[in-house]
Tab-separated table of C-alpha atoms in Angstrom:
chain	number	residue	atom	x	y	z
A	13	UNK	CA	-63.321	-3.295	-53.814
A	14	UNK	CA	-59.668	-2.907	-53.108
A	15	UNK	CA	-57.736	0.329	-53.190
A	16	UNK	CA	-55.384	0.081	-56.141
A	17	UNK	CA	-52.252	0.988	-54.215
A	18	UNK	CA	-52.567	-2.301	-52.379
A	19	UNK	CA	-51.235	-3.897	-55.567
A	20	UNK	CA	-47.864	-2.185	-55.229
A	21	UNK	CA	-46.664	-3.575	-51.951
A	22	UNK	CA	-48.322	-6.887	-52.872
A	23	UNK	CA	-46.338	-7.073	-56.079
A	24	UNK	CA	-43.133	-6.134	-54.259
A	25	UNK	CA	-43.807	-8.922	-51.748
A	26	UNK	CA	-44.426	-11.386	-54.542
A	27	UNK	CA	-41.186	-10.285	-56.129
A	28	UNK	CA	-39.357	-11.105	-52.954
A	29	UNK	CA	-40.564	-14.774	-53.405
A	30	UNK	CA	-40.107	-14.941	-57.079
A	31	UNK	CA	-36.663	-13.411	-57.418
A	32	UNK	CA	-34.824	-15.952	-55.413
A	33	UNK	CA	-36.599	-18.695	-57.376
A	34	UNK	CA	-35.286	-17.112	-60.526
A	35	UNK	CA	-31.897	-17.054	-58.807
A	36	UNK	CA	-31.977	-20.816	-58.391
A	37	UNK	CA	-33.177	-21.269	-62.031
A	38	UNK	CA	-30.303	-19.061	-63.288
A	39	UNK	CA	-27.719	-21.303	-61.621
A	40	UNK	CA	-29.121	-24.711	-62.564
A	41	UNK	CA	-26.704	-26.421	-65.111
A	42	UNK	CA	-29.420	-27.672	-67.378
A	43	UNK	CA	-27.250	-30.025	-69.409
A	44	UNK	CA	-26.084	-31.770	-66.290
A	45	UNK	CA	-29.439	-31.523	-64.476
A	46	UNK	CA	-30.773	-35.036	-65.206
A	47	UNK	CA	-27.461	-36.642	-64.132
A	48	UNK	CA	-27.179	-34.474	-61.023
A	49	UNK	CA	-30.626	-35.141	-59.655
A	50	UNK	CA	-30.404	-38.856	-60.353
A	51	UNK	CA	-27.009	-39.407	-58.754
A	52	UNK	CA	-26.815	-41.951	-56.079
A	53	UNK	CA	-26.511	-39.529	-53.233
A	54	UNK	CA	-29.333	-37.232	-54.567
A	55	UNK	CA	-31.754	-40.162	-54.936
A	56	UNK	CA	-30.828	-41.466	-51.486
A	57	UNK	CA	-31.430	-38.097	-49.926
A	58	UNK	CA	-34.716	-37.508	-51.804
A	59	UNK	CA	-35.983	-40.891	-50.792
A	60	UNK	CA	-35.042	-40.316	-47.135
A	61	UNK	CA	-36.710	-36.856	-47.244
A	62	UNK	CA	-39.935	-38.186	-48.672
A	63	UNK	CA	-39.963	-41.098	-46.131
A	64	UNK	CA	-39.149	-38.983	-43.075
A	65	UNK	CA	-41.505	-36.130	-44.074
A	66	UNK	CA	-44.350	-38.643	-44.597
A	67	UNK	CA	-43.671	-40.195	-41.215
A	68	UNK	CA	-43.582	-36.804	-39.449
A	69	UNK	CA	-46.781	-35.799	-41.183
A	70	UNK	CA	-48.445	-38.955	-39.841
A	71	UNK	CA	-47.119	-38.071	-36.356
A	72	UNK	CA	-48.365	-34.559	-36.772
A	73	UNK	CA	-51.908	-35.726	-37.594
A	74	UNK	CA	-51.896	-38.191	-34.733
A	75	UNK	CA	-50.686	-35.653	-32.185
A	76	UNK	CA	-51.909	-32.443	-33.708
A	77	UNK	CA	-55.610	-33.269	-34.235
A	78	UNK	CA	-56.165	-33.933	-30.557
A	79	UNK	CA	-54.203	-30.829	-29.696
A	80	UNK	CA	-56.256	-28.642	-32.022
A	81	UNK	CA	-59.487	-30.135	-30.661
A	82	UNK	CA	-58.396	-29.399	-27.138
A	83	UNK	CA	-57.451	-25.789	-28.104
A	84	UNK	CA	-60.603	-25.072	-30.029
A	85	UNK	CA	-63.225	-27.029	-28.140
A	86	UNK	CA	-61.639	-28.169	-24.850
A	87	UNK	CA	-62.470	-25.157	-22.720
A	88	UNK	CA	-59.311	-25.877	-20.724
A	89	UNK	CA	-57.923	-23.319	-18.326
A	90	UNK	CA	-54.767	-21.624	-19.778
A	91	UNK	CA	-55.651	-22.262	-23.429
A	92	UNK	CA	-53.884	-19.116	-24.427
A	93	UNK	CA	-50.705	-20.079	-22.771
A	94	UNK	CA	-51.032	-23.483	-24.407
A	95	UNK	CA	-51.490	-21.877	-27.825
A	96	UNK	CA	-48.266	-19.875	-27.370
A	97	UNK	CA	-46.341	-23.040	-26.443
A	98	UNK	CA	-47.681	-24.649	-29.595
A	99	UNK	CA	-46.491	-21.661	-31.640
A	100	UNK	CA	-43.047	-21.771	-30.189
A	101	UNK	CA	-41.357	-24.007	-32.751
A	102	UNK	CA	-42.497	-21.553	-35.412
A	103	UNK	CA	-40.543	-18.708	-34.002
A	104	UNK	CA	-37.507	-20.637	-32.608
A	105	UNK	CA	-34.421	-20.624	-34.799
A	106	UNK	CA	-34.136	-24.177	-36.086
A	107	UNK	CA	-30.727	-24.670	-34.442
A	108	UNK	CA	-32.217	-23.795	-31.085
A	109	UNK	CA	-34.980	-26.305	-31.706
A	110	UNK	CA	-32.331	-28.898	-32.516
A	111	UNK	CA	-30.388	-28.058	-29.337
A	112	UNK	CA	-33.556	-28.152	-27.280
A	113	UNK	CA	-34.329	-31.654	-28.623
A	114	UNK	CA	-30.805	-32.724	-27.923
A	115	UNK	CA	-30.976	-31.453	-24.345
A	116	UNK	CA	-34.270	-33.239	-23.848
A	117	UNK	CA	-33.733	-36.567	-25.702
A	118	UNK	CA	-29.963	-36.734	-26.295
A	119	UNK	CA	-27.626	-39.030	-24.459
A	120	UNK	CA	-26.979	-36.464	-21.792
A	121	UNK	CA	-30.414	-34.864	-22.078
A	122	UNK	CA	-33.311	-34.958	-19.559
A	123	UNK	CA	-34.706	-38.252	-20.787
A	124	UNK	CA	-31.375	-39.639	-22.132
A	125	UNK	CA	-30.507	-41.907	-19.237
A	126	UNK	CA	-34.053	-43.237	-19.064
A	127	UNK	CA	-34.122	-43.929	-22.762
A	128	UNK	CA	-30.653	-45.620	-22.503
A	129	UNK	CA	-31.999	-47.994	-19.886
A	130	UNK	CA	-34.838	-48.930	-22.278
A	131	UNK	CA	-32.185	-49.538	-24.967
A	132	UNK	CA	-33.250	-46.506	-27.057
A	133	UNK	CA	-30.734	-44.061	-28.452
A	134	UNK	CA	-32.316	-41.413	-30.553
A	135	UNK	CA	-29.182	-39.474	-31.713
A	136	UNK	CA	-27.900	-40.057	-35.254
A	137	UNK	CA	-30.931	-42.144	-36.284
A	138	UNK	CA	-33.642	-41.666	-38.780
A	139	UNK	CA	-36.016	-41.417	-35.848
A	140	UNK	CA	-34.242	-38.289	-34.773
A	141	UNK	CA	-34.884	-36.746	-38.234
A	142	UNK	CA	-38.579	-37.557	-37.922
A	143	UNK	CA	-38.678	-36.100	-34.397
A	144	UNK	CA	-36.953	-32.898	-35.506
A	145	UNK	CA	-39.319	-32.587	-38.482
A	146	UNK	CA	-42.345	-33.213	-36.339
A	147	UNK	CA	-41.151	-30.639	-33.813
A	148	UNK	CA	-41.074	-27.851	-36.491
A	149	UNK	CA	-44.130	-28.986	-38.519
A	150	UNK	CA	-46.629	-29.591	-35.798
A	151	UNK	CA	-47.587	-25.937	-35.197
A	152	UNK	CA	-48.575	-25.696	-38.934
A	153	UNK	CA	-51.167	-28.606	-38.565
A	154	UNK	CA	-52.387	-27.537	-35.123
A	155	UNK	CA	-52.915	-23.839	-36.108
A	156	UNK	CA	-54.618	-24.544	-39.419
A	157	UNK	CA	-56.870	-27.135	-37.962
A	158	UNK	CA	-57.713	-24.983	-34.943
A	159	UNK	CA	-58.574	-22.188	-37.286
A	160	UNK	CA	-60.870	-24.497	-39.210
A	161	UNK	CA	-62.573	-25.685	-35.982
A	162	UNK	CA	-63.200	-22.160	-34.873
A	163	UNK	CA	-64.570	-21.081	-38.227
A	164	UNK	CA	-66.844	-24.186	-38.469
A	165	UNK	CA	-68.387	-23.433	-35.066
A	166	UNK	CA	-69.958	-26.161	-32.946
A	167	UNK	CA	-73.626	-25.846	-34.027
A	168	UNK	CA	-73.819	-29.230	-35.693
A	169	UNK	CA	-72.056	-30.831	-32.773
A	170	UNK	CA	-74.477	-29.396	-30.232
A	171	UNK	CA	-77.473	-30.613	-32.310
A	172	UNK	CA	-75.952	-34.036	-32.615
A	173	UNK	CA	-75.361	-34.161	-28.881
A	174	UNK	CA	-78.916	-33.165	-28.041
A	175	UNK	CA	-80.100	-35.893	-30.379
A	176	UNK	CA	-78.192	-38.329	-28.168
A	177	UNK	CA	-74.929	-38.894	-30.034
A	178	UNK	CA	-71.962	-39.701	-27.726
A	179	UNK	CA	-68.844	-37.431	-27.909
A	180	UNK	CA	-66.828	-40.038	-29.776
A	181	UNK	CA	-69.525	-40.422	-32.411
A	182	UNK	CA	-69.901	-36.645	-32.736
A	183	UNK	CA	-66.175	-36.345	-33.205
A	184	UNK	CA	-65.990	-38.924	-35.942
A	185	UNK	CA	-69.254	-38.336	-37.735
A	186	UNK	CA	-69.577	-34.543	-37.450
A	187	UNK	CA	-66.449	-32.646	-36.385
A	188	UNK	CA	-63.795	-34.447	-38.442
A	189	UNK	CA	-65.749	-34.435	-41.783
A	190	UNK	CA	-66.589	-30.815	-41.150
A	191	UNK	CA	-62.946	-29.727	-40.894
A	192	UNK	CA	-61.527	-32.263	-43.323
A	193	UNK	CA	-60.326	-29.559	-45.787
A	194	UNK	CA	-58.598	-27.701	-42.978
A	195	UNK	CA	-57.012	-30.896	-41.750
A	196	UNK	CA	-55.799	-31.732	-45.283
A	197	UNK	CA	-54.242	-28.311	-45.895
A	198	UNK	CA	-52.686	-28.425	-42.412
A	199	UNK	CA	-51.169	-31.778	-43.199
A	200	UNK	CA	-49.880	-30.529	-46.510
A	201	UNK	CA	-48.265	-27.548	-44.839
A	202	UNK	CA	-46.712	-29.810	-42.250
A	203	UNK	CA	-45.377	-32.136	-44.894
A	204	UNK	CA	-43.880	-29.195	-46.891
A	205	UNK	CA	-42.260	-27.758	-43.781
A	206	UNK	CA	-40.884	-31.209	-42.818
A	207	UNK	CA	-39.393	-31.546	-46.316
A	208	UNK	CA	-37.520	-28.291	-45.883
A	209	UNK	CA	-36.334	-28.929	-42.290
A	210	UNK	CA	-32.624	-28.275	-42.026
A	211	UNK	CA	-31.236	-26.778	-38.843
A	212	UNK	CA	-32.885	-28.903	-36.242
A	213	UNK	CA	-32.091	-32.076	-38.164
A	214	UNK	CA	-28.411	-31.167	-38.580
A	215	UNK	CA	-28.150	-30.257	-34.842
A	216	UNK	CA	-30.171	-33.120	-33.419
A	217	UNK	CA	-29.708	-35.965	-35.841
A	218	UNK	CA	-26.417	-35.313	-37.682
A	219	UNK	CA	-25.758	-35.988	-41.316
A	220	UNK	CA	-25.040	-39.366	-42.788
A	221	UNK	CA	-25.967	-40.572	-46.208
A	222	UNK	CA	-29.069	-42.853	-46.261
A	223	UNK	CA	-29.640	-42.418	-42.525
A	224	UNK	CA	-30.023	-38.758	-41.576
A	225	UNK	CA	-28.875	-36.780	-44.652
A	226	UNK	CA	-32.101	-35.400	-46.037
A	227	UNK	CA	-32.272	-33.413	-49.244
A	228	UNK	CA	-31.695	-30.067	-47.626
A	229	UNK	CA	-28.631	-31.455	-45.804
A	230	UNK	CA	-27.429	-32.911	-49.123
A	231	UNK	CA	-27.709	-29.500	-50.725
A	232	UNK	CA	-25.671	-28.050	-47.870
A	233	UNK	CA	-22.948	-30.668	-48.318
A	234	UNK	CA	-22.781	-30.375	-52.074
A	235	UNK	CA	-22.589	-26.572	-51.956
A	236	UNK	CA	-19.023	-27.024	-50.615
A	237	UNK	CA	-17.581	-28.713	-53.659
A	238	UNK	CA	-20.190	-28.762	-56.392
A	239	UNK	CA	-22.395	-25.576	-56.526
A	240	UNK	CA	-23.970	-26.958	-59.719
A	241	UNK	CA	-25.218	-30.042	-57.905
A	242	UNK	CA	-26.467	-27.795	-55.034
A	243	UNK	CA	-28.409	-25.675	-57.494
A	244	UNK	CA	-29.894	-28.709	-59.162
A	245	UNK	CA	-30.927	-30.253	-55.904
A	246	UNK	CA	-32.343	-26.984	-54.639
A	247	UNK	CA	-34.596	-26.875	-57.720
A	248	UNK	CA	-35.593	-30.459	-57.091
A	249	UNK	CA	-36.578	-29.629	-53.534
A	250	UNK	CA	-38.686	-26.574	-54.623
A	251	UNK	CA	-40.343	-28.689	-57.358
A	252	UNK	CA	-41.288	-31.474	-54.955
A	253	UNK	CA	-42.609	-29.005	-52.417
A	254	UNK	CA	-44.653	-27.090	-55.046
A	255	UNK	CA	-46.019	-30.235	-56.568
A	256	UNK	CA	-47.271	-31.447	-53.144
A	257	UNK	CA	-48.815	-28.101	-52.191
A	258	UNK	CA	-50.434	-27.426	-55.533
A	259	UNK	CA	-51.788	-30.987	-55.963
A	260	UNK	CA	-53.573	-30.941	-52.578
A	261	UNK	CA	-54.458	-27.260	-52.356
A	262	UNK	CA	-55.494	-27.069	-55.936
A	263	UNK	CA	-57.837	-30.014	-55.483
A	264	UNK	CA	-59.310	-28.524	-52.357
A	265	UNK	CA	-60.248	-25.267	-54.074
A	266	UNK	CA	-62.352	-27.160	-56.610
A	267	UNK	CA	-64.317	-29.030	-53.838
B	30	UNK	CA	-56.450	5.480	-41.661
B	31	UNK	CA	-53.822	3.018	-40.401
B	32	UNK	CA	-53.861	1.201	-43.744
B	33	UNK	CA	-53.336	4.383	-45.637
B	34	UNK	CA	-50.089	4.970	-43.751
B	35	UNK	CA	-48.821	1.557	-44.759
B	36	UNK	CA	-47.057	2.393	-48.092
B	37	UNK	CA	-45.500	5.364	-46.466
B	38	UNK	CA	-44.286	3.151	-43.605
B	39	UNK	CA	-42.864	0.688	-46.081
B	40	UNK	CA	-40.948	3.365	-47.830
B	41	UNK	CA	-39.670	4.763	-44.546
B	42	UNK	CA	-38.596	1.312	-43.501
B	43	UNK	CA	-36.810	0.707	-46.777
B	44	UNK	CA	-35.099	4.111	-46.627
B	45	UNK	CA	-34.009	3.463	-43.062
B	46	UNK	CA	-32.631	0.073	-43.954
B	47	UNK	CA	-30.761	1.462	-46.981
B	48	UNK	CA	-29.573	4.512	-45.145
B	49	UNK	CA	-28.099	2.377	-42.359
B	50	UNK	CA	-26.359	0.222	-44.959
B	51	UNK	CA	-25.051	3.202	-46.903
B	52	UNK	CA	-23.849	4.842	-43.749
B	53	UNK	CA	-21.667	1.980	-42.652
B	54	UNK	CA	-20.434	1.483	-46.219
B	55	UNK	CA	-19.154	5.033	-46.434
B	56	UNK	CA	-17.573	4.529	-42.990
B	57	UNK	CA	-15.695	1.470	-44.361
B	58	UNK	CA	-14.322	3.177	-47.408
B	59	UNK	CA	-13.584	6.512	-45.679
B	60	UNK	CA	-10.174	7.801	-46.576
B	61	UNK	CA	-9.596	9.920	-43.530
B	62	UNK	CA	-6.232	8.926	-42.073
B	63	UNK	CA	-7.643	9.016	-38.543
B	64	UNK	CA	-9.644	5.878	-39.011
B	65	UNK	CA	-8.807	3.261	-41.552
B	66	UNK	CA	-10.771	-0.032	-41.691
B	67	UNK	CA	-9.372	-3.264	-42.801
B	68	UNK	CA	-11.842	-6.077	-43.545
B	69	UNK	CA	-10.439	-9.617	-43.051
B	70	UNK	CA	-12.239	-12.673	-44.269
B	71	UNK	CA	-10.884	-15.603	-42.317
B	72	UNK	CA	-11.623	-19.349	-41.886
B	73	UNK	CA	-13.739	-20.164	-38.847
B	74	UNK	CA	-10.947	-22.106	-37.242
B	75	UNK	CA	-8.957	-18.913	-37.074
B	76	UNK	CA	-11.477	-17.047	-34.989
B	77	UNK	CA	-9.601	-17.063	-31.702
B	78	UNK	CA	-6.077	-16.438	-33.106
B	79	UNK	CA	-7.092	-13.832	-35.670
B	80	UNK	CA	-9.109	-11.930	-33.131
B	81	UNK	CA	-5.971	-11.611	-30.995
B	82	UNK	CA	-3.733	-10.905	-33.991
B	83	UNK	CA	-6.177	-8.200	-35.142
B	84	UNK	CA	-5.968	-6.536	-31.671
B	85	UNK	CA	-2.153	-6.605	-31.863
B	86	UNK	CA	-2.230	-5.293	-35.405
B	87	UNK	CA	-4.415	-2.360	-34.287
B	88	UNK	CA	-2.133	-1.647	-31.348
B	89	UNK	CA	0.893	-1.583	-33.775
B	90	UNK	CA	-1.053	0.589	-36.285
B	91	UNK	CA	-2.939	3.452	-34.460
B	92	UNK	CA	-6.014	4.597	-36.357
B	93	UNK	CA	-6.535	1.262	-37.955
B	94	UNK	CA	-9.709	-0.814	-37.176
B	95	UNK	CA	-9.667	-4.481	-38.193
B	96	UNK	CA	-13.092	-6.103	-38.750
B	97	UNK	CA	-13.516	-9.827	-39.275
B	98	UNK	CA	-15.884	-12.115	-41.107
B	99	UNK	CA	-15.395	-15.686	-39.908
B	100	UNK	CA	-17.006	-18.454	-41.806
B	101	UNK	CA	-16.202	-21.669	-43.592
B	102	UNK	CA	-13.404	-21.114	-46.179
B	103	UNK	CA	-15.617	-22.303	-48.983
B	104	UNK	CA	-18.394	-19.775	-48.075
B	105	UNK	CA	-15.822	-16.975	-47.902
B	106	UNK	CA	-14.264	-17.902	-51.174
B	107	UNK	CA	-17.733	-17.815	-52.822
B	108	UNK	CA	-18.552	-14.498	-51.225
B	109	UNK	CA	-15.287	-12.972	-52.413
B	110	UNK	CA	-16.014	-14.384	-55.905
B	111	UNK	CA	-19.426	-12.632	-55.710
B	112	UNK	CA	-17.777	-9.298	-54.895
B	113	UNK	CA	-17.840	-9.147	-51.092
B	114	UNK	CA	-15.861	-6.138	-49.852
B	115	UNK	CA	-12.872	-8.056	-48.369
B	116	UNK	CA	-9.307	-6.751	-48.162
B	117	UNK	CA	-7.566	-9.905	-46.871
B	118	UNK	CA	-8.501	-13.527	-47.151
B	119	UNK	CA	-7.187	-16.318	-44.977
B	120	UNK	CA	-8.242	-19.849	-45.898
B	121	UNK	CA	-8.040	-23.087	-43.953
B	122	UNK	CA	-6.804	-24.928	-46.955
B	123	UNK	CA	-5.120	-24.380	-50.324
B	124	UNK	CA	-8.105	-25.662	-52.317
B	125	UNK	CA	-10.350	-22.821	-51.240
B	126	UNK	CA	-7.585	-20.265	-51.706
B	127	UNK	CA	-7.259	-21.661	-55.291
B	128	UNK	CA	-10.850	-20.705	-55.952
B	129	UNK	CA	-9.900	-17.099	-55.308
B	130	UNK	CA	-6.561	-17.077	-57.066
B	131	UNK	CA	-8.173	-18.856	-59.955
B	132	UNK	CA	-10.463	-15.829	-60.520
B	133	UNK	CA	-7.343	-13.497	-60.266
B	134	UNK	CA	-8.803	-11.692	-57.288
B	135	UNK	CA	-5.644	-11.708	-55.207
B	136	UNK	CA	-2.809	-9.136	-55.042
B	137	UNK	CA	0.349	-11.274	-55.328
B	138	UNK	CA	0.817	-14.884	-54.333
B	139	UNK	CA	-0.753	-16.214	-51.171
B	140	UNK	CA	1.569	-16.905	-48.220
B	141	UNK	CA	1.351	-20.044	-46.162
B	142	UNK	CA	1.325	-19.012	-42.529
B	143	UNK	CA	0.220	-22.096	-40.461
B	144	UNK	CA	-0.468	-25.774	-40.481
B	145	UNK	CA	-2.896	-27.881	-38.588
B	146	UNK	CA	-3.258	-31.598	-38.128
B	147	UNK	CA	-6.141	-33.837	-36.959
B	148	UNK	CA	-6.594	-34.998	-33.344
B	149	UNK	CA	-9.156	-37.237	-31.843
B	150	UNK	CA	-11.587	-35.400	-29.479
B	151	UNK	CA	-13.449	-37.420	-26.816
B	152	UNK	CA	-15.717	-36.366	-24.057
B	153	UNK	CA	-13.841	-35.404	-20.867
B	154	UNK	CA	-11.884	-38.357	-19.403
B	155	UNK	CA	-12.235	-40.337	-22.676
B	156	UNK	CA	-14.905	-42.673	-21.291
B	157	UNK	CA	-14.800	-45.006	-24.320
B	158	UNK	CA	-11.001	-45.503	-23.894
B	159	UNK	CA	-9.918	-44.437	-27.371
B	160	UNK	CA	-6.127	-44.789	-27.665
B	161	UNK	CA	-5.367	-44.805	-31.421
B	162	UNK	CA	-6.743	-43.977	-34.861
B	163	UNK	CA	-7.486	-47.665	-35.402
B	164	UNK	CA	-9.620	-47.658	-32.180
B	165	UNK	CA	-12.047	-45.400	-34.015
B	166	UNK	CA	-13.122	-48.293	-36.166
B	167	UNK	CA	-14.191	-50.314	-33.120
B	168	UNK	CA	-17.765	-51.585	-33.584
B	169	UNK	CA	-20.332	-49.758	-31.440
B	170	UNK	CA	-18.190	-46.653	-30.990
B	171	UNK	CA	-20.123	-43.603	-32.118
B	172	UNK	CA	-17.662	-41.643	-34.133
B	173	UNK	CA	-18.440	-38.260	-35.843
B	174	UNK	CA	-16.284	-36.852	-38.685
B	175	UNK	CA	-16.364	-34.053	-41.205
B	176	UNK	CA	-17.900	-34.712	-44.600
B	177	UNK	CA	-15.342	-35.373	-47.329
B	178	UNK	CA	-16.395	-32.116	-49.054
B	179	UNK	CA	-14.942	-29.898	-46.256
B	180	UNK	CA	-11.170	-29.685	-45.477
B	181	UNK	CA	-11.234	-31.545	-42.225
B	182	UNK	CA	-13.191	-34.348	-43.946
B	183	UNK	CA	-10.608	-34.431	-46.802
B	184	UNK	CA	-7.849	-34.769	-44.225
B	185	UNK	CA	-9.800	-37.567	-42.461
B	186	UNK	CA	-10.154	-39.429	-45.803
B	187	UNK	CA	-6.360	-39.136	-46.430
B	188	UNK	CA	-5.584	-40.618	-43.005
B	189	UNK	CA	-8.038	-43.398	-43.634
B	190	UNK	CA	-6.521	-44.211	-46.988
B	191	UNK	CA	-2.972	-44.101	-45.712
B	192	UNK	CA	-3.688	-46.278	-42.632
B	193	UNK	CA	-6.114	-48.660	-44.259
B	194	UNK	CA	-8.438	-48.084	-41.381
B	195	UNK	CA	-12.032	-47.498	-42.604
B	196	UNK	CA	-14.275	-45.585	-40.311
B	197	UNK	CA	-18.021	-46.068	-40.054
B	198	UNK	CA	-19.052	-42.718	-38.657
B	199	UNK	CA	-22.591	-42.129	-37.308
B	200	UNK	CA	-22.504	-38.609	-38.795
B	201	UNK	CA	-20.478	-36.650	-41.376
B	202	UNK	CA	-20.790	-33.034	-40.392
B	203	UNK	CA	-20.340	-29.952	-42.529
B	204	UNK	CA	-17.810	-28.192	-40.249
B	205	UNK	CA	-15.213	-29.105	-37.727
B	206	UNK	CA	-17.085	-27.053	-35.118
B	207	UNK	CA	-20.210	-29.253	-35.639
B	208	UNK	CA	-18.110	-32.351	-34.957
B	209	UNK	CA	-16.644	-30.769	-31.838
B	210	UNK	CA	-20.260	-29.844	-30.767
B	211	UNK	CA	-21.407	-33.434	-31.006
B	212	UNK	CA	-18.442	-34.521	-28.811
B	213	UNK	CA	-18.828	-31.818	-26.182
B	214	UNK	CA	-22.527	-32.579	-25.990
B	215	UNK	CA	-21.632	-36.158	-25.255
B	216	UNK	CA	-23.644	-37.476	-28.186
B	217	UNK	CA	-20.517	-38.923	-29.869
B	218	UNK	CA	-17.917	-41.098	-28.243
B	219	UNK	CA	-15.203	-39.584	-30.355
B	220	UNK	CA	-14.815	-37.110	-33.196
B	221	UNK	CA	-12.001	-36.083	-35.550
B	222	UNK	CA	-11.167	-32.468	-35.291
B	223	UNK	CA	-7.982	-30.284	-35.440
B	224	UNK	CA	-5.316	-30.089	-32.766
B	225	UNK	CA	-6.210	-26.403	-32.394
B	226	UNK	CA	-9.968	-27.269	-31.761
B	227	UNK	CA	-9.084	-29.610	-29.008
B	228	UNK	CA	-6.792	-26.959	-27.402
B	229	UNK	CA	-9.440	-24.372	-27.841
B	230	UNK	CA	-12.180	-26.478	-26.215
B	231	UNK	CA	-10.225	-26.675	-22.962
B	232	UNK	CA	-11.789	-28.910	-20.403
B	233	UNK	CA	-14.858	-29.685	-22.544
B	234	UNK	CA	-12.985	-32.460	-24.421
B	235	UNK	CA	-10.063	-34.785	-23.908
B	236	UNK	CA	-7.715	-35.008	-26.896
B	237	UNK	CA	-6.019	-38.133	-28.167
B	238	UNK	CA	-3.130	-37.448	-30.562
B	239	UNK	CA	-2.164	-40.042	-33.121
B	240	UNK	CA	1.005	-40.252	-35.162
B	241	UNK	CA	-0.818	-40.935	-38.455
B	242	UNK	CA	-2.183	-37.304	-38.340
B	243	UNK	CA	1.041	-36.185	-39.918
B	244	UNK	CA	-0.005	-37.775	-43.226
B	245	UNK	CA	-2.700	-35.158	-43.728
B	246	UNK	CA	-1.244	-31.810	-42.858
B	247	UNK	CA	-3.506	-28.786	-43.631
B	248	UNK	CA	-1.816	-25.633	-44.801
B	249	UNK	CA	-3.420	-22.198	-44.196
B	250	UNK	CA	-2.635	-19.582	-46.868
B	251	UNK	CA	-3.355	-15.776	-46.437
B	252	UNK	CA	-3.397	-13.133	-49.107
B	253	UNK	CA	-4.231	-9.459	-49.775
B	254	UNK	CA	-7.043	-9.048	-52.307
B	255	UNK	CA	-6.754	-7.089	-55.513
B	256	UNK	CA	-9.727	-4.916	-54.716
B	257	UNK	CA	-8.587	-3.990	-51.214
B	258	UNK	CA	-9.537	-0.496	-50.208
B	259	UNK	CA	-6.026	0.169	-48.932
B	260	UNK	CA	-3.455	-2.117	-50.635
B	261	UNK	CA	-0.621	-1.306	-48.351
B	262	UNK	CA	-2.627	-1.890	-45.218
B	263	UNK	CA	-3.806	-5.208	-46.538
B	264	UNK	CA	-0.247	-6.229	-47.356
B	265	UNK	CA	0.858	-5.033	-43.894
B	266	UNK	CA	-1.671	-7.411	-42.257
B	267	UNK	CA	-0.563	-10.354	-44.366
B	268	UNK	CA	3.063	-9.680	-43.299
B	269	UNK	CA	1.939	-9.284	-39.694
B	270	UNK	CA	0.173	-12.620	-39.653
B	271	UNK	CA	3.138	-14.480	-41.178
B	272	UNK	CA	5.676	-12.490	-39.090
B	273	UNK	CA	6.874	-13.243	-35.557
B	274	UNK	CA	3.936	-11.697	-33.706
B	275	UNK	CA	1.423	-13.686	-35.732
B	276	UNK	CA	3.439	-16.823	-35.488
B	277	UNK	CA	3.530	-16.578	-31.589
B	278	UNK	CA	-0.283	-16.283	-31.362
B	279	UNK	CA	-0.739	-19.165	-33.812
B	280	UNK	CA	1.769	-21.338	-32.050
B	281	UNK	CA	0.029	-20.757	-28.702
B	282	UNK	CA	-3.183	-22.061	-30.149
B	283	UNK	CA	-1.540	-25.222	-31.427
B	284	UNK	CA	-0.949	-24.348	-35.024
B	285	UNK	CA	2.251	-25.661	-36.620
B	286	UNK	CA	4.705	-23.631	-38.636
B	287	UNK	CA	4.187	-23.788	-42.405
């Protein structure tokens, strides 16, 4: 039972997404497309993007699941402040995120000297790309999982606890299976966001083929001299993101 | 109740946005002699100098307001090609100017008004002890350069080819300002930027000049555009930039004569 006028702004909103996509399609040089997306630099960038986005998704799960649990179930003081902090990377301009990472972990950053002593230099490495991507993707995982946890409620957990299950067992046997779909969709969102990360990566990690130049950075470089290649690679990026999101989300809706 | 107001709000917001845009557009094309506006698209590396030249031009031409759009030459050339309302275009290299002349968007031939050469920028005091271009190839030294696709990167490649020194940079940035940023942040031990960037950065970097830089001289052309709102004003600005007053400002900033 929706009022019919809702359709109008909804359609305009949809158009705002669809039109730019059509814009990309209109600029893709179809005859050169196969050659452009299989060029050495394109494949290197795609591979690096898939590798780093996967790594940062794993990091997001490892760090984000406990964070979401603490936020939703932890009853810690200041949870609201904590939630705002988790949200921060979502609202920060990516370049600010990159600078913040630089000032924290760069050579002259807060932890830079300490890291140097340990023989670790993050700047200009693939690890820096993963860190930048994790920084911007983590909120997606934490928020969707927290939402799932709140929706699921803690009824089954309480029952399990009264039956004598220890907290660790409750977590593994009850909580995690209960919110598995939420965790999956959160992880997919995080992966897609990591795949598209640009500003923080460029600022924090730099841009070097095979090491830090992910697909979005490759698009940015190609745009200078070869707009055709930039268009083809943009489409490639969109397709990869859509395939990932549809594959996982589509499967989830049939469960 | 609140939801019912939503479409109305949307329309109001759209109208407000369009109204604001339309308002400034009519301001820009206004023909009143009291206030004429000149829109200059200029390469990012010209920001400091052109801002000053713009002020001097306004002082010399009462009633004229110069507004600038500073960005990478390639972006500006694309925007002009897509119909951006620019009166004058100043590029950081001839290649990007050629994109605009190639589409017959200029009024007359572009005028070369300045040159720029590369210089090594290091963190203050040059802690890594870089003395020459060849030093940049030293193993373990973190060097940042421009990507070959952008003018400063093309110049870097030219110097590499002519000297036979092959650099192994840790990053190839998209703009000279990004290279400078990595050096001033202390992340890189050295970066290749323009002489003017080193001078503009002041104490934030230490510059190391190298003789081989003369093998890759970057020439800056400026031109009035065909669709300029006021052709004579646009031409006047081009003459001003390439004339003695413009030359003075550019020379102060480290630019060479064309």
